[in-house]
mmCIF file of C-alpha atoms in Angstrom:
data_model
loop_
_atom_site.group_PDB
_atom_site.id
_atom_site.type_symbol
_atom_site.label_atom_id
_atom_site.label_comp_id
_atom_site.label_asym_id
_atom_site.label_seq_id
_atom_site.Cartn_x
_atom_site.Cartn_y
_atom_site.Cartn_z
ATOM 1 C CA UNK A 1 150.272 53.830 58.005
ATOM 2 C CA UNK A 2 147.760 51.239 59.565
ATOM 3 C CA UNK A 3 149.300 48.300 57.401
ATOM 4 C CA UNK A 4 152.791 47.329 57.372
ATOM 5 C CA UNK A 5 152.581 46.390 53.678
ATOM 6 C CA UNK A 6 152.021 49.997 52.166
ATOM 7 C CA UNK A 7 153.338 53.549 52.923
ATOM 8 C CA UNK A 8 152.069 56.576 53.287
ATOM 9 C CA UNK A 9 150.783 57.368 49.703
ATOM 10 C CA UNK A 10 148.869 54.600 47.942
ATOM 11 C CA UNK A 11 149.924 53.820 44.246
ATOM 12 C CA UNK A 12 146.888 55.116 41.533
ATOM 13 C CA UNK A 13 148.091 52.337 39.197
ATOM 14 C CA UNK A 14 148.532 49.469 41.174
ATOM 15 C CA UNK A 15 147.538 45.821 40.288
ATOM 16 C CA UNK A 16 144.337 46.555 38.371
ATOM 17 C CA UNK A 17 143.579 45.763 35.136
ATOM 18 C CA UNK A 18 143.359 49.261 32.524
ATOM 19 C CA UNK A 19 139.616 48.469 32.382
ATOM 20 C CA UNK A 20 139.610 49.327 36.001
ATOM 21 C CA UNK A 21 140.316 52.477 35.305
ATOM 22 C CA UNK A 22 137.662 53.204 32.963
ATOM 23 C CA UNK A 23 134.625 51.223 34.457
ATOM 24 C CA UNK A 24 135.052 53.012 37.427
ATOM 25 C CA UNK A 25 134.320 56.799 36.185
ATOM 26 C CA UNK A 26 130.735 55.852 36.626
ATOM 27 C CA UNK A 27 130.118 54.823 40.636
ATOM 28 C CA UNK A 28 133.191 58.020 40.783
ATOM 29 C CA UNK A 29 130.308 59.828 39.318
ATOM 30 C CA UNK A 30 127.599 58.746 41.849
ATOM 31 C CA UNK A 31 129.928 59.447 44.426
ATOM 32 C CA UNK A 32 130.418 63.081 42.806
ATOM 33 C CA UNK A 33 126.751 64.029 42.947
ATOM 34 C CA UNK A 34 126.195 62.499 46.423
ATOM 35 C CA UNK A 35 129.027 64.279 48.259
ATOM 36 C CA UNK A 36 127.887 67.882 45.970
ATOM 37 C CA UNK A 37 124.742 67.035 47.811
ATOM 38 C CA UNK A 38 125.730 66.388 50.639
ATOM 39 C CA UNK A 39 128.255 69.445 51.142
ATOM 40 C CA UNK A 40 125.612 72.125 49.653
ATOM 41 C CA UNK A 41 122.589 70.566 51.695
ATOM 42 C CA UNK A 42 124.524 71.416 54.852
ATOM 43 C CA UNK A 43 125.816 74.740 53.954
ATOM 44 C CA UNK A 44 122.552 75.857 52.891
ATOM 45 C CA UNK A 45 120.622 74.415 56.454
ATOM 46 C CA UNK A 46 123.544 76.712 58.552
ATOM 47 C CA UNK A 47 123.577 79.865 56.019
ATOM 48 C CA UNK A 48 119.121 79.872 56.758
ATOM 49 C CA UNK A 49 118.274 83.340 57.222
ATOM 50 C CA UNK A 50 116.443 82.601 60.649
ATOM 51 C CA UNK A 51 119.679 82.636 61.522
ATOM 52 C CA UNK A 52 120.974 85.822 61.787
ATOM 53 C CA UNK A 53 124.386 85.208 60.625
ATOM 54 C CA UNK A 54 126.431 88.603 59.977
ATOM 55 C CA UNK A 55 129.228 87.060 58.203
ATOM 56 C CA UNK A 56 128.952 86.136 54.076
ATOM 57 C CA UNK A 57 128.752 82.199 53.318
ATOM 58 C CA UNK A 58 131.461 81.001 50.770
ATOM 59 C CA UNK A 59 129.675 77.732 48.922
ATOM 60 C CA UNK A 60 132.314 77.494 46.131
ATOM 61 C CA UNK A 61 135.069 78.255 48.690
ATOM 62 C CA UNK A 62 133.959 75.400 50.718
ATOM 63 C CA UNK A 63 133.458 72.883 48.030
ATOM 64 C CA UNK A 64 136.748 74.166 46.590
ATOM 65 C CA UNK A 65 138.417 72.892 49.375
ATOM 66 C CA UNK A 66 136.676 69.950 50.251
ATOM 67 C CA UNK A 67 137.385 69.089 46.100
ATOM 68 C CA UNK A 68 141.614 69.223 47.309
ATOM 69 C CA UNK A 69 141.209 67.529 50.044
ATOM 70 C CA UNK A 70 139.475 64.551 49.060
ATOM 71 C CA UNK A 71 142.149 64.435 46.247
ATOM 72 C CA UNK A 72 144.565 63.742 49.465
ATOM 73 C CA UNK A 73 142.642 61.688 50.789
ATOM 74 C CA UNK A 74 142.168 59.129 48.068
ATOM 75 C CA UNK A 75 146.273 59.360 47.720
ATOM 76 C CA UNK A 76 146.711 58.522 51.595
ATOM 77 C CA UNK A 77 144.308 56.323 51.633
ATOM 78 C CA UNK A 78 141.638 58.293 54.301
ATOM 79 C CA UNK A 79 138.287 58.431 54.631
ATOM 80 C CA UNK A 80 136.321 61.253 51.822
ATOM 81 C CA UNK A 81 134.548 63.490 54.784
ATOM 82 C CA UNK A 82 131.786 66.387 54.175
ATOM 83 C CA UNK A 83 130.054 68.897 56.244
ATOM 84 C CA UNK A 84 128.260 66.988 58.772
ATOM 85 C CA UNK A 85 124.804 68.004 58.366
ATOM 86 C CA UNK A 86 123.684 66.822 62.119
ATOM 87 C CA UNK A 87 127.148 67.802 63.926
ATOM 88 C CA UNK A 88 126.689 71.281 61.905
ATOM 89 C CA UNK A 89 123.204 71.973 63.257
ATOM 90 C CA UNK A 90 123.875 70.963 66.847
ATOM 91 C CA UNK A 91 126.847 73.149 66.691
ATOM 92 C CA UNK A 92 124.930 76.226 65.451
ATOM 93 C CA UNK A 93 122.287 75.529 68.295
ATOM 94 C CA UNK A 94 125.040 75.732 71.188
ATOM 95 C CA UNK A 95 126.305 79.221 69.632
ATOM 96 C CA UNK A 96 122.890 80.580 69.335
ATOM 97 C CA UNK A 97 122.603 84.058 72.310
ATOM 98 C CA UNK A 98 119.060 84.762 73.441
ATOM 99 C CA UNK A 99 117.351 87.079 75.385
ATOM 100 C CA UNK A 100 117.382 86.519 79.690
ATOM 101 C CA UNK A 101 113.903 86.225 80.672
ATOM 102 C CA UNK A 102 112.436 85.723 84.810
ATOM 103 C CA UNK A 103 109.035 85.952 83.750
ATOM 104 C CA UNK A 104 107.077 82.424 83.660
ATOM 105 C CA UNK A 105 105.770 81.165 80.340
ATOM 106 C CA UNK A 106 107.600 83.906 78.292
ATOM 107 C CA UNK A 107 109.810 82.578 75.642
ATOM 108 C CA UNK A 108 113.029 83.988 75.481
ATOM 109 C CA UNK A 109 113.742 86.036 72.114
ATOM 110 C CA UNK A 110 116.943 85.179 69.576
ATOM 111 C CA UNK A 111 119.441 87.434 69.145
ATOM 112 C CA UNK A 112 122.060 85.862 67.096
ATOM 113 C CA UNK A 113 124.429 83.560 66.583
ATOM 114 C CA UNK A 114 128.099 83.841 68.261
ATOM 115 C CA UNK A 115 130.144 83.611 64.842
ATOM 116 C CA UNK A 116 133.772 82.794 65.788
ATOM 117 C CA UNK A 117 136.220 79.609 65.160
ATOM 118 C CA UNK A 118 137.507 78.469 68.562
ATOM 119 C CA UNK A 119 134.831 76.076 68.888
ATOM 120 C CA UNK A 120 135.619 74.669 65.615
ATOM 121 C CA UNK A 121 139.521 74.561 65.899
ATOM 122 C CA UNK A 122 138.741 73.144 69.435
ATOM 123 C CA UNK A 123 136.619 70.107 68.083
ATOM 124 C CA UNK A 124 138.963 69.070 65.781
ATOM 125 C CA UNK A 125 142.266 69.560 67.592
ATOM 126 C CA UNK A 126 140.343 67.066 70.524
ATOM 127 C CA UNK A 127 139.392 64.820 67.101
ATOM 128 C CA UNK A 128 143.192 64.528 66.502
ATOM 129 C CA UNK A 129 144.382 63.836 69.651
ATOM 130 C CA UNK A 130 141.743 61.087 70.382
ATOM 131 C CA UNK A 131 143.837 59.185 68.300
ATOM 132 C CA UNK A 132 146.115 58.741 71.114
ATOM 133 C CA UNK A 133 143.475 57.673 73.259
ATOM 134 C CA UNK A 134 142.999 54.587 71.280
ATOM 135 C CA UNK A 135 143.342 52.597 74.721
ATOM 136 C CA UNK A 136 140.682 54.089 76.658
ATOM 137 C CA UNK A 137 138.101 54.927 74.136
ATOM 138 C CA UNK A 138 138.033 51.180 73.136
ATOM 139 C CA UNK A 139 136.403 50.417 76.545
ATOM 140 C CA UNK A 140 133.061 52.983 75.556
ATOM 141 C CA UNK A 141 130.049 50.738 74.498
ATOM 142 C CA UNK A 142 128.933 50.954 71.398
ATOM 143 C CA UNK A 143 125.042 51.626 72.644
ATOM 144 C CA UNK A 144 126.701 54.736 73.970
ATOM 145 C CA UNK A 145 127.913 55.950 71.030
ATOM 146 C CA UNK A 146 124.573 55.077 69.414
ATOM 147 C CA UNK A 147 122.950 57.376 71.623
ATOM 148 C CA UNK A 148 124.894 60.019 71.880
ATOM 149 C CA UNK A 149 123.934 59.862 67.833
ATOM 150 C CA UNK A 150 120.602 59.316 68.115
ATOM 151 C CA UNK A 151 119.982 62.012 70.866
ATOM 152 C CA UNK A 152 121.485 64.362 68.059
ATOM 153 C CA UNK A 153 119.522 63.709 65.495
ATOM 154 C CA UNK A 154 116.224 63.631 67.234
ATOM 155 C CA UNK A 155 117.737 66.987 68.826
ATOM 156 C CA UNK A 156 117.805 68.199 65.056
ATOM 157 C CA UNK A 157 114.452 67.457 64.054
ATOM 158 C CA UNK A 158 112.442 69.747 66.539
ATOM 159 C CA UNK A 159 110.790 72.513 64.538
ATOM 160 C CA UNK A 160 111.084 70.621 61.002
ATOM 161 C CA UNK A 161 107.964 71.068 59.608
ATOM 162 C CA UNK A 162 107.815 67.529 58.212
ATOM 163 C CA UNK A 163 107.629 65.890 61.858
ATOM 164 C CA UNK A 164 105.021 68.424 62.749
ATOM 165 C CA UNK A 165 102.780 67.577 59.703
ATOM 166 C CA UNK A 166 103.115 63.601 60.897
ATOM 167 C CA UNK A 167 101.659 64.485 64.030
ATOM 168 C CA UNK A 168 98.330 65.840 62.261
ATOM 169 C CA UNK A 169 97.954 62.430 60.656
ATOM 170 C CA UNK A 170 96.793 61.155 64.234
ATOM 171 C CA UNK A 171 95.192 64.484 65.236
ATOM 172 C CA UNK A 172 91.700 65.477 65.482
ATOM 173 C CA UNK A 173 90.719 68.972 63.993
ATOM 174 C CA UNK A 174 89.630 70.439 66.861
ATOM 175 C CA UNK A 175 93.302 69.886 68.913
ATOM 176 C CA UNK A 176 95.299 71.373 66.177
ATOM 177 C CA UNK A 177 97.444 73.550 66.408
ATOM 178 C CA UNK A 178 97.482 77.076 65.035
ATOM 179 C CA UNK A 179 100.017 76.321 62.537
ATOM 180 C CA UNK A 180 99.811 79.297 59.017
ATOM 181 C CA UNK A 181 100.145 76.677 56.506
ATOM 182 C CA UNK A 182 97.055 75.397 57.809
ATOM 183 C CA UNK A 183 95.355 78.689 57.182
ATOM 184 C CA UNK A 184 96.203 78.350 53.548
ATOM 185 C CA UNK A 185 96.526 74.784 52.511
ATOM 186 C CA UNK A 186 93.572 72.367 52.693
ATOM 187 C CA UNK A 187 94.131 69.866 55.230
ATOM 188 C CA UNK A 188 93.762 67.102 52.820
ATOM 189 C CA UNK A 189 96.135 68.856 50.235
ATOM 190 C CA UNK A 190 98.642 68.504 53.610
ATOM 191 C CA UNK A 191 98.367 65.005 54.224
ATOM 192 C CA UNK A 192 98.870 64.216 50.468
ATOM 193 C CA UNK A 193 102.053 66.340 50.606
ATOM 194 C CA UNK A 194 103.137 64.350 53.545
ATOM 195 C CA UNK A 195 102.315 60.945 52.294
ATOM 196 C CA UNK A 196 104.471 62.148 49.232
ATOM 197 C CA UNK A 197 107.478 62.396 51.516
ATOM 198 C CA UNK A 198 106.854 59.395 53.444
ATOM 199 C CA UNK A 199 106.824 57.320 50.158
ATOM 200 C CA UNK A 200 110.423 58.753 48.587
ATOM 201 C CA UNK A 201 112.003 58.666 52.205
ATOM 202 C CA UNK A 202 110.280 54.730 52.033
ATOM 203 C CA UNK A 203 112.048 54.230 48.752
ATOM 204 C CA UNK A 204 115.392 55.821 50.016
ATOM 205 C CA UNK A 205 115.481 53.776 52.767
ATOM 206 C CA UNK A 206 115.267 50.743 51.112
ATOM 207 C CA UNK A 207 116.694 51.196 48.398
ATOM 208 C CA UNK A 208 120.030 52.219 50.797
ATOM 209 C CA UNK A 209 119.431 48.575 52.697
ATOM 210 C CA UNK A 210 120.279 46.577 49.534
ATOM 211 C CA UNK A 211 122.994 45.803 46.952
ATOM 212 C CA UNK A 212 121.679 48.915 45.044
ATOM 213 C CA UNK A 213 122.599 50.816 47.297
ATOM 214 C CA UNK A 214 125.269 52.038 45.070
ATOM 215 C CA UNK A 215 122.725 54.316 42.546
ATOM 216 C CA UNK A 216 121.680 56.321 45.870
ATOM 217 C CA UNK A 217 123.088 59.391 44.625
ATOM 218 C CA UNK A 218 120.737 58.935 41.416
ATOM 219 C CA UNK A 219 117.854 58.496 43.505
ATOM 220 C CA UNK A 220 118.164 61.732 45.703
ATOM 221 C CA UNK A 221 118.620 63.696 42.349
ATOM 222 C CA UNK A 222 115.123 61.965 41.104
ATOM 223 C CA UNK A 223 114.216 63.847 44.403
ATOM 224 C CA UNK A 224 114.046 67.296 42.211
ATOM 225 C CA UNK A 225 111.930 65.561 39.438
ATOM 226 C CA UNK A 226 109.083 64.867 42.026
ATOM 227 C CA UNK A 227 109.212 67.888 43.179
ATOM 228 C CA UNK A 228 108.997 69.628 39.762
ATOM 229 C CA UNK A 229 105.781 67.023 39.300
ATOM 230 C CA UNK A 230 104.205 68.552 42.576
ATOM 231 C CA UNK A 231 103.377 71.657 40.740
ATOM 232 C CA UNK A 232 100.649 69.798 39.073
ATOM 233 C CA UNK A 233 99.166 68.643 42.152
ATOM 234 C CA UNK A 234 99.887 71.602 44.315
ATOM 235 C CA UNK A 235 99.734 75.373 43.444
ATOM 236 C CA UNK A 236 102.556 77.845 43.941
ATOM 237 C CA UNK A 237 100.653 79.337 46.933
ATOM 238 C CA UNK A 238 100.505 75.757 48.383
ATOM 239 C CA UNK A 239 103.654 74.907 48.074
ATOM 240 C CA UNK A 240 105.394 78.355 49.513
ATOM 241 C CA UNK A 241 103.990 77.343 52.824
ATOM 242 C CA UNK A 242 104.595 73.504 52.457
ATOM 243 C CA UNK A 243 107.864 73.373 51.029
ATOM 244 C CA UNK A 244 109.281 74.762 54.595
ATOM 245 C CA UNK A 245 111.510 77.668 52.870
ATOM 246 C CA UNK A 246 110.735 79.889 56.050
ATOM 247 C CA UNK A 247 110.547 78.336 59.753
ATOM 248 C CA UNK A 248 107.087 78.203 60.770
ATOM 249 C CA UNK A 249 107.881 80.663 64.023
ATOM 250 C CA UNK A 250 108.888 83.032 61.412
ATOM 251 C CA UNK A 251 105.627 82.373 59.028
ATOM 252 C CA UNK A 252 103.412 82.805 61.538
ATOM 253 C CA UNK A 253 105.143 86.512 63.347
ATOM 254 C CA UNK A 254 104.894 87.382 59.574
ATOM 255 C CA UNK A 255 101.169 86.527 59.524
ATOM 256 C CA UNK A 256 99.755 87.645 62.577
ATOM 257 C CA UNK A 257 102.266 91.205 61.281
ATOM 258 C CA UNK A 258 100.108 91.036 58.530
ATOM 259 C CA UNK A 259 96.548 90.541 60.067
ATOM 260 C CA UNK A 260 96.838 93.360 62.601
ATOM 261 C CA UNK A 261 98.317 95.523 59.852
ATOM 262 C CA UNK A 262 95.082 94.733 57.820
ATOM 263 C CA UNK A 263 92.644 95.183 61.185
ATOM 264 C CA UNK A 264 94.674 98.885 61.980
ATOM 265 C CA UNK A 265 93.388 99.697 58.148
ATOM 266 C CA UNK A 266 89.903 98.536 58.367
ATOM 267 C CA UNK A 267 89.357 100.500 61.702
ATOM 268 C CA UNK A 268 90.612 103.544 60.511
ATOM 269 C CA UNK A 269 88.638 103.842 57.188
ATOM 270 C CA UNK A 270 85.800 103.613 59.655
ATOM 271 C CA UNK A 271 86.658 106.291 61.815
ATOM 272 C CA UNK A 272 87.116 108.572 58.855
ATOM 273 C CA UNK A 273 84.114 107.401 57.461
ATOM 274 C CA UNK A 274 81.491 109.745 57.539
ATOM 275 C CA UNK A 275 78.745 107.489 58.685
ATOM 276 C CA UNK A 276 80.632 105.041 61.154
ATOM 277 C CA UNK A 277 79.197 101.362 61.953
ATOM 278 C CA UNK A 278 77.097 101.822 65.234
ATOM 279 C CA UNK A 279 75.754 98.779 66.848
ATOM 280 C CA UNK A 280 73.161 100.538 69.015
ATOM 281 C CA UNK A 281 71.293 101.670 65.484
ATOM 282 C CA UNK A 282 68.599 99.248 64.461
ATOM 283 C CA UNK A 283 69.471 97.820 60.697
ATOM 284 C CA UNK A 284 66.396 97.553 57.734
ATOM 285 C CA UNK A 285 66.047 93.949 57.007
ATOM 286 C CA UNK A 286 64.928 93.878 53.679
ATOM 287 C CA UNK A 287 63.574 90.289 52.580
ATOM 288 C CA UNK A 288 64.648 87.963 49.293
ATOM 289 C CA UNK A 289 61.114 87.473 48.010
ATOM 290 C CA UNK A 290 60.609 91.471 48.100
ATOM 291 C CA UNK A 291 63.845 91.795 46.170
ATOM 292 C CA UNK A 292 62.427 89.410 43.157
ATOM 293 C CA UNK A 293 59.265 91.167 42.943
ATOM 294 C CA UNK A 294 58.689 94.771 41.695
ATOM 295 C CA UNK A 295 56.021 96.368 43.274
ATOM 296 C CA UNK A 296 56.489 99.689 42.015
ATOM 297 C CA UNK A 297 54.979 99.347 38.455
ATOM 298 C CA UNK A 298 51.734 101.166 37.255
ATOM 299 C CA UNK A 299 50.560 104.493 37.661
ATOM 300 C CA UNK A 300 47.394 103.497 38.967
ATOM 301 C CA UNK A 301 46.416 104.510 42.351
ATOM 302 C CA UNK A 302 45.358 100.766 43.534
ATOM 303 C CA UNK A 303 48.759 100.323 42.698
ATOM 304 C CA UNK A 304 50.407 102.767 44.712
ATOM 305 C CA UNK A 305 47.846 101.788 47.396
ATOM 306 C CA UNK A 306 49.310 97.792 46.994
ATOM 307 C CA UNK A 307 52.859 98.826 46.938
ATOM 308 C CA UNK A 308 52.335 100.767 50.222
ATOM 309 C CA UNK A 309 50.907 98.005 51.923
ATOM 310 C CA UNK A 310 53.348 95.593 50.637
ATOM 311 C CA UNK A 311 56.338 97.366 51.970
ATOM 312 C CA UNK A 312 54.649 97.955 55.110
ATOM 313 C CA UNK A 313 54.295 94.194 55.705
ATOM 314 C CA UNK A 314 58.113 93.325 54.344
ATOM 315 C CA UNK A 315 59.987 96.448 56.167
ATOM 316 C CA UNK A 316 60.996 96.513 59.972
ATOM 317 C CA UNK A 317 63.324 98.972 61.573
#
C-alpha cells in the first residue's frame, strides 16, 4: 500500500453516508459508457480490415475481462485502465512486415501484420518492474515525457482522413490531390462535413476543460445522434466515402480496379463491333436548325428541288 493508514483492500462501506451509495450510480454510469467506449473504439481501430490480421478478434472476451478487473481495481484501490487507443496503434505499426524494395520512388507493399504476444508480455513485464526504478525515472523531465506523447499521437494521425480534409480548407483546386472521395462528393458538401467535426471536437474540448467535465461520456454518445442527423444533409453515397469506413489507399486501388475494369469493357465491345470507331473517317455534321425544320414535306417537285438544295448547303462530309 502507498499509505500507511489503509491495507491492501479498501473497505466498500466506509465512512459515507447510505445516500452515498445511491447518488453515486449515476457519474458510475457515465463512467460505464465512457470506458464501453473507450475499450470498443480501440478494438475496432486494431481489428480494421486493412489490416490483414489472420487471427479472430474477441470484443466480449476483452470487455469481459477488463469488466473483472476493474472490479479489483476499485477493491485495491488502482487506477480503472482500458485499451490504449494511441499505444495500441503505434504498437500495430511496429509489427506491420512489408515488402523489400531497392528501386527509388517505389513504395513498398504490406504484407501483414506479425500476430504474436512477446511484445505485449514484454511491455508490461518492463511496466512492472519500472516500479523499482522509482529513483531514476524521477530525474526524466516532464517535457520529455510530453513528447514522447505527443510524437505518438501525431505519429497516429497520418492517413486519417479527417487531417487530410483540413488541409483542403487552405488548398487551391488546382493543387489537390487525387483523393476518390473527391471524385464523388462535392467539394463544398466536404468542407461542410469537416466543419461538422471541427464544431463537436470544439464542444468536446471544452466542455472536457470545465467543471462539466463529468457528463463527457453523455456528450460522445450525442456523437451518434449527429451523425444519424447527417443523413439529411448528406446522402448514403456521400457519406460511404466521408465517413472513412475504408482507408483512402484502399478506396482509391478499389477505384482505379474499377475504372480500368470499365475501360477493358468499353474497348472490347468496340473491337467486336462490327463497324469500329475510326478516327481517320470524316464524321457528317448535321446542324440544330436543320434538325427543327422538316424539309421533306410536299410532293411537289419545287419541293423536292428546295429540299435538295437545302441539304446540300447544311451537309459536309
Amino acid at each position: 500500500p502507498t499509505s500507511p493508514n489503509r491495507g491492501w483492500f479498501v473497505p466498500p462501506f466506509g465512512g459515507n453516508p447510505w445516500w452515498v451509495y445511491v447518488v453515486s450510480a449515476l457519474p458510475a454510469l457515465l463512467v460505464t459508457i465512457l470506458l464501453f467506449m473507450d475499450q470498443q473504439i480501440t478494438a475496432v481501430i486494431v481489428n480494421r480490415k486493412e489490416h490483414m490480421l489472420k487471427k479472430g478478434a474477441g470484443y466480449h472476451l476483452d470487455l469481459f475481462w477488463v469488466a473483472v478487473l476493474m472490479i479489483v481495481c476499485s477493491f485495491m484501490g488502482l487506477p480503472w485502465y482500458v485499451a490504449a487507443t494511441v499505444i495500441s496503434i503505434a504498437h500495430i505499426d511496429s509489427l506491420k512486415m512489408e515488402t523489400e524494395t531497392s528501386a527509388p520512388g517505389e513504395m513498398p507493399k504490406f504484407l501483414g501484420v506479425r500476430e504474436q504476444r512477446v511484445t505485449g508480455v514484454c511491455v508490461f513485464i518492463l511496466t512492472g518492474l519500472s516500479v523499482f526504478m522509482s529513483p531514476i525515472l524521477k530525474f526524466i523531465p516532464m517535457p520529455v515525457l510530453y513528447g514522447v506523447f505527443l510524437y505518438m499521437g501525431v505519429a497516429s494521425l497520418n492517413g486519417v482522413q479527417f487531417m487530410d480534409r483540413l488541409q483542403l480548407l487552405l488548398m487551391p483546386a488546382k493543387h489537390q490531390p487525387d483523393l476518390v472521395y473527391l471524385r464523388h462528393v462535392p467539394l463544398r458538401k466536404v468542407h461542410l462535413f469537416t466543419f461538422i467535426q471541427i464544431l463537436c471536437l470544439a464542444l468536446l474540448w471544452v466542455l472536457k476543460s470545465t467543471v462539466a467535465a463529468i457528463i463527457f461520456p453523455v456528450m460522445i454518445l450525442a456523437l451518434v445522434a449527429v451523425r444519424k442527423t447527417m443523413d439529411y444533409m448528406f446522402s448514403q453515397h456521400e457519406l460511404s466515402f466521408l465517413d472513412d469506413v475504408i482507408p483512402e489507399k484502399d478506396k482509391k486501388k478499389k477505384e482505379d480496379a474499377k475504372q480500368k475494369k470499365k475501360m477493358r469493357s468499353i474497348d472490347s465491345d468496340i473491337e467486336d463491333s462490327d463497324f469500329p470507331y475510326n478516327e481517320n473517317v470524316p464524321s457528317i455534321k448535321i446542324p440544330m436548325d436543320m434538325m427543327e425544320q422538316e424539309p421533306f414535306l410536299g410532293d411537289k417537285a419545287s419541293d423536292r428541288d428546295k429540299s435538295s438544295s437545302f441539304l446540300d448547303r447544311h451537309s459536309s462530309c
